[in-house]
Amino acid sequence: AIRMTQSPSSFSASTGDRVTITCRASQGISSYLAWYQQKPGKAPKLLIYAASTLQSGVPSRFSGSGSGTDFTLTISCLQSEDFATYYCQQYYSYPLTFGQGTKLEIK
Amino acid sequence: QVQLQESGPGLVKPSETLSLTCAVSGYSISSGYYWGWIRQPPGKGLEWIGSIYHSGSTYYNPSLKSRVTISVDTSKNQFSLKLSSVTAADTAVYYCARGFAAAGRIYFDYWGQGTLVTVSS
């Protein structure tokens, strides 16, 4: 199975900050990577697929980049509603696997 | 608007079979897409359980494959999960989701709200 490792596991930031979350795959996955946002008690919400394509309705302050093994999710200007846990998921091969999550907290 | 809703018992005894159903509205399962189950133990991350294509082809996580069955009922526009011989380690929130396939590779664009299943005697 392809292992997905996110960093950091958690961190604190302030509204208006620019933040970047990293996801690394244990082997190359081309651009078959998705990012999800999950708030407490809620289902994950798809933000980005194909590493950099924004899902319809997702604010443009979210962006993704990378290919192969290294990927990033960037939030350009944090809003209060962005404090949540973020997961990456590879869909290059089965079994589908997720990163362990990055919890973004208010500083 | 595609909506998914999980249903099933919230409490299952150890060694028994967990059974959940996902009702889909706003889209006909028989029209296409993959349909999947993902779970999340309390306070932990996401684990893919398996997916089924509308035609019935299934893909399971090898870590659970011997205990999992996913089926689809197009007449009721729903799909189901059965997980046998459960233990406390199977306690989790179970999500159903629609899988969007890119060259047969799946990410999940619509999710149900999730249902907590506790395994306990």
XYZ file of C-alpha atoms in Angstrom:
228
model
C 0.000 0.000 0.000
C 1.132 3.552 -0.692
C 1.786 5.415 2.531
C 0.782 9.073 2.702
C 2.578 11.246 5.247
C 1.394 14.752 6.077
C 3.347 17.458 7.844
C 2.895 19.017 10.199
C 0.389 16.912 12.149
C -0.932 20.068 13.754
C -0.109 23.729 13.981
C -1.520 27.070 15.014
C -2.050 30.069 12.782
C -3.919 33.352 12.757
C -6.663 34.688 10.540
C -5.083 36.278 7.473
C -2.003 34.039 7.520
C -0.778 32.105 4.509
C -0.360 28.438 5.399
C 1.037 25.420 3.615
C 0.457 21.747 4.400
C 2.664 19.072 2.892
C 1.748 15.536 1.827
C 4.367 13.008 0.754
C 3.672 9.677 -0.937
C 5.859 6.637 -0.335
C 6.028 6.112 -4.107
C 5.142 8.126 -7.170
C 1.445 8.781 -7.701
C 1.611 11.183 -10.659
C -1.079 13.780 -9.915
C -3.650 11.390 -8.471
C -4.030 13.291 -5.220
C -7.058 14.829 -3.509
C -7.341 17.140 -0.514
C -10.247 17.168 1.933
C -11.294 19.456 4.759
C -13.045 18.032 7.811
C -14.662 19.982 10.620
C -15.570 18.371 13.957
C -18.591 16.103 13.708
C -18.846 16.571 9.947
C -18.011 14.540 6.886
C -14.898 15.375 4.887
C -15.400 17.884 2.083
C -13.503 17.629 -1.195
C -11.355 20.700 -1.828
C -8.929 19.741 -4.585
C -8.455 16.808 -6.956
C -5.813 15.965 -9.528
C -3.361 17.655 -7.164
C -4.264 21.182 -8.251
C -7.838 21.346 -9.580
C -10.217 23.226 -7.327
C -13.541 21.499 -6.731
C -16.545 23.579 -7.767
C -17.630 25.982 -5.045
C -14.359 25.927 -3.122
C -12.901 29.394 -2.456
C -9.938 30.424 -4.589
C -7.778 31.029 -1.515
C -7.239 27.251 -1.543
C -4.670 25.916 -3.989
C -2.765 22.705 -4.501
C 0.441 21.790 -6.248
C 2.872 18.955 -6.774
C 3.264 15.694 -8.642
C 5.103 12.447 -8.155
C 5.678 12.123 -4.425
C 5.502 15.651 -2.986
C 2.377 17.769 -2.749
C 1.233 20.927 -0.988
C -2.064 22.513 -0.017
C -1.889 26.264 0.437
C -4.457 28.570 1.991
C -3.528 32.074 0.922
C -5.395 34.094 3.536
C -6.834 32.107 6.426
C -10.443 32.742 7.310
C -12.098 31.693 10.549
C -14.021 28.940 8.784
C -10.771 27.345 7.566
C -9.751 26.063 10.988
C -10.267 22.336 10.529
C -8.405 19.102 9.855
C -7.062 18.498 6.347
C -6.432 15.121 4.731
C -4.708 14.123 1.523
C -5.727 10.972 -0.361
C -3.923 9.147 -3.134
C -5.993 7.474 -5.813
C -3.181 6.225 -8.004
C -3.540 2.639 -6.847
C -5.544 0.375 -4.572
C -5.901 0.363 -1.661
C -6.877 4.022 -1.610
C -5.020 5.638 1.273
C -5.244 8.855 3.254
C -2.687 10.888 5.118
C -2.965 10.969 8.898
C -4.383 14.484 8.853
C -3.192 17.991 9.681
C -5.130 19.857 12.344
C -5.114 23.619 11.836
C -5.890 25.524 15.021
C -6.383 29.153 15.881
C -3.361 30.840 17.449
C -27.959 17.905 -5.649
C -26.528 14.504 -4.796
C -27.216 13.382 -1.246
C -26.171 10.245 0.602
C -27.587 8.983 3.881
C -26.237 6.109 5.948
C -28.511 3.947 8.066
C -28.109 0.914 10.283
C -27.629 -0.212 13.876
C -25.489 2.010 16.055
C -24.493 -0.864 18.326
C -23.167 -4.251 17.228
C -21.974 -7.100 19.441
C -18.464 -8.514 19.063
C -18.204 -11.366 16.536
C -21.429 -10.300 14.815
C -21.891 -8.669 11.418
C -22.117 -4.917 10.947
C -24.633 -3.963 8.255
C -25.111 -0.476 6.869
C -27.049 0.942 3.939
C -26.455 4.148 2.022
C -29.481 5.690 0.324
C -28.654 7.945 -2.604
C -30.886 10.769 -3.799
C -30.432 13.290 -6.575
C -28.580 10.802 -8.789
C -29.314 7.340 -10.155
C -26.684 4.800 -9.104
C -27.273 2.846 -12.306
C -26.136 5.854 -14.347
C -22.532 5.437 -13.326
C -19.843 6.412 -10.812
C -18.283 4.373 -8.043
C -19.787 4.174 -4.562
C -17.695 3.633 -1.499
C -17.379 3.238 2.237
C -14.798 4.982 4.412
C -14.511 4.790 8.192
C -12.970 6.901 10.925
C -12.308 5.560 14.439
C -12.989 8.136 17.153
C -10.244 10.763 17.167
C -8.348 9.092 14.316
C -7.889 9.356 10.568
C -9.754 8.056 7.544
C -9.590 4.468 6.276
C -10.973 3.368 2.914
C -13.003 0.165 3.263
C -14.028 -0.516 -0.308
C -15.858 0.658 -3.398
C -18.320 -0.718 -5.908
C -18.973 0.312 -9.484
C -22.588 0.699 -10.566
C -22.204 -2.507 -12.586
C -21.271 -4.427 -9.437
C -17.468 -4.641 -9.698
C -15.943 -4.341 -6.246
C -12.621 -3.173 -4.816
C -11.762 -3.856 -1.178
C -9.037 -2.802 1.207
C -6.833 -5.898 1.615
C -6.703 -5.268 5.363
C -10.464 -5.907 5.548
C -11.127 -7.929 2.421
C -11.804 -11.241 4.147
C -14.602 -9.663 6.201
C -16.164 -7.120 3.822
C -18.963 -7.312 1.298
C -20.262 -4.280 -0.583
C -23.325 -4.622 -2.782
C -25.553 -2.329 -4.800
C -29.331 -2.339 -5.235
C -30.119 -0.157 -8.228
C -33.882 -0.714 -7.842
C -33.736 1.031 -4.448
C -30.921 3.393 -5.459
C -28.806 2.314 -2.525
C -25.689 0.365 -1.706
C -24.706 -1.604 1.371
C -21.793 -2.638 3.547
C -21.434 -5.827 5.536
C -18.466 -6.322 7.849
C -18.311 -9.673 9.594
C -16.696 -10.848 12.826
C -16.440 -7.358 14.255
C -14.316 -6.406 17.247
C -13.920 -3.227 19.266
C -11.340 -2.107 16.683
C -14.187 -1.734 14.193
C -15.827 0.979 16.285
C -15.884 4.034 14.032
C -17.935 6.582 12.176
C -18.795 4.980 8.846
C -19.218 7.226 5.811
C -20.640 6.390 2.432
C -19.468 8.461 -0.511
C -19.638 8.808 -4.269
C -16.432 8.030 -6.059
C -15.491 10.084 -9.090
C -13.252 8.066 -11.358
C -10.383 9.461 -13.356
C -9.120 6.627 -15.561
C -10.574 4.194 -13.042
C -8.920 5.944 -10.107
C -11.291 7.218 -7.437
C -11.608 10.251 -5.227
C -14.771 11.102 -3.307
C -16.830 14.139 -4.233
C -20.033 13.635 -2.235
C -20.202 12.194 1.282
C -22.938 11.113 3.651
C -23.057 12.652 7.113
C -21.643 9.518 8.702
C -23.005 7.105 11.266
C -21.283 5.979 14.448
C -21.148 2.236 14.960
C -19.988 0.986 18.333
C -18.916 -2.614 18.835
C -19.657 -3.656 22.382
C -21.418 -6.394 24.284
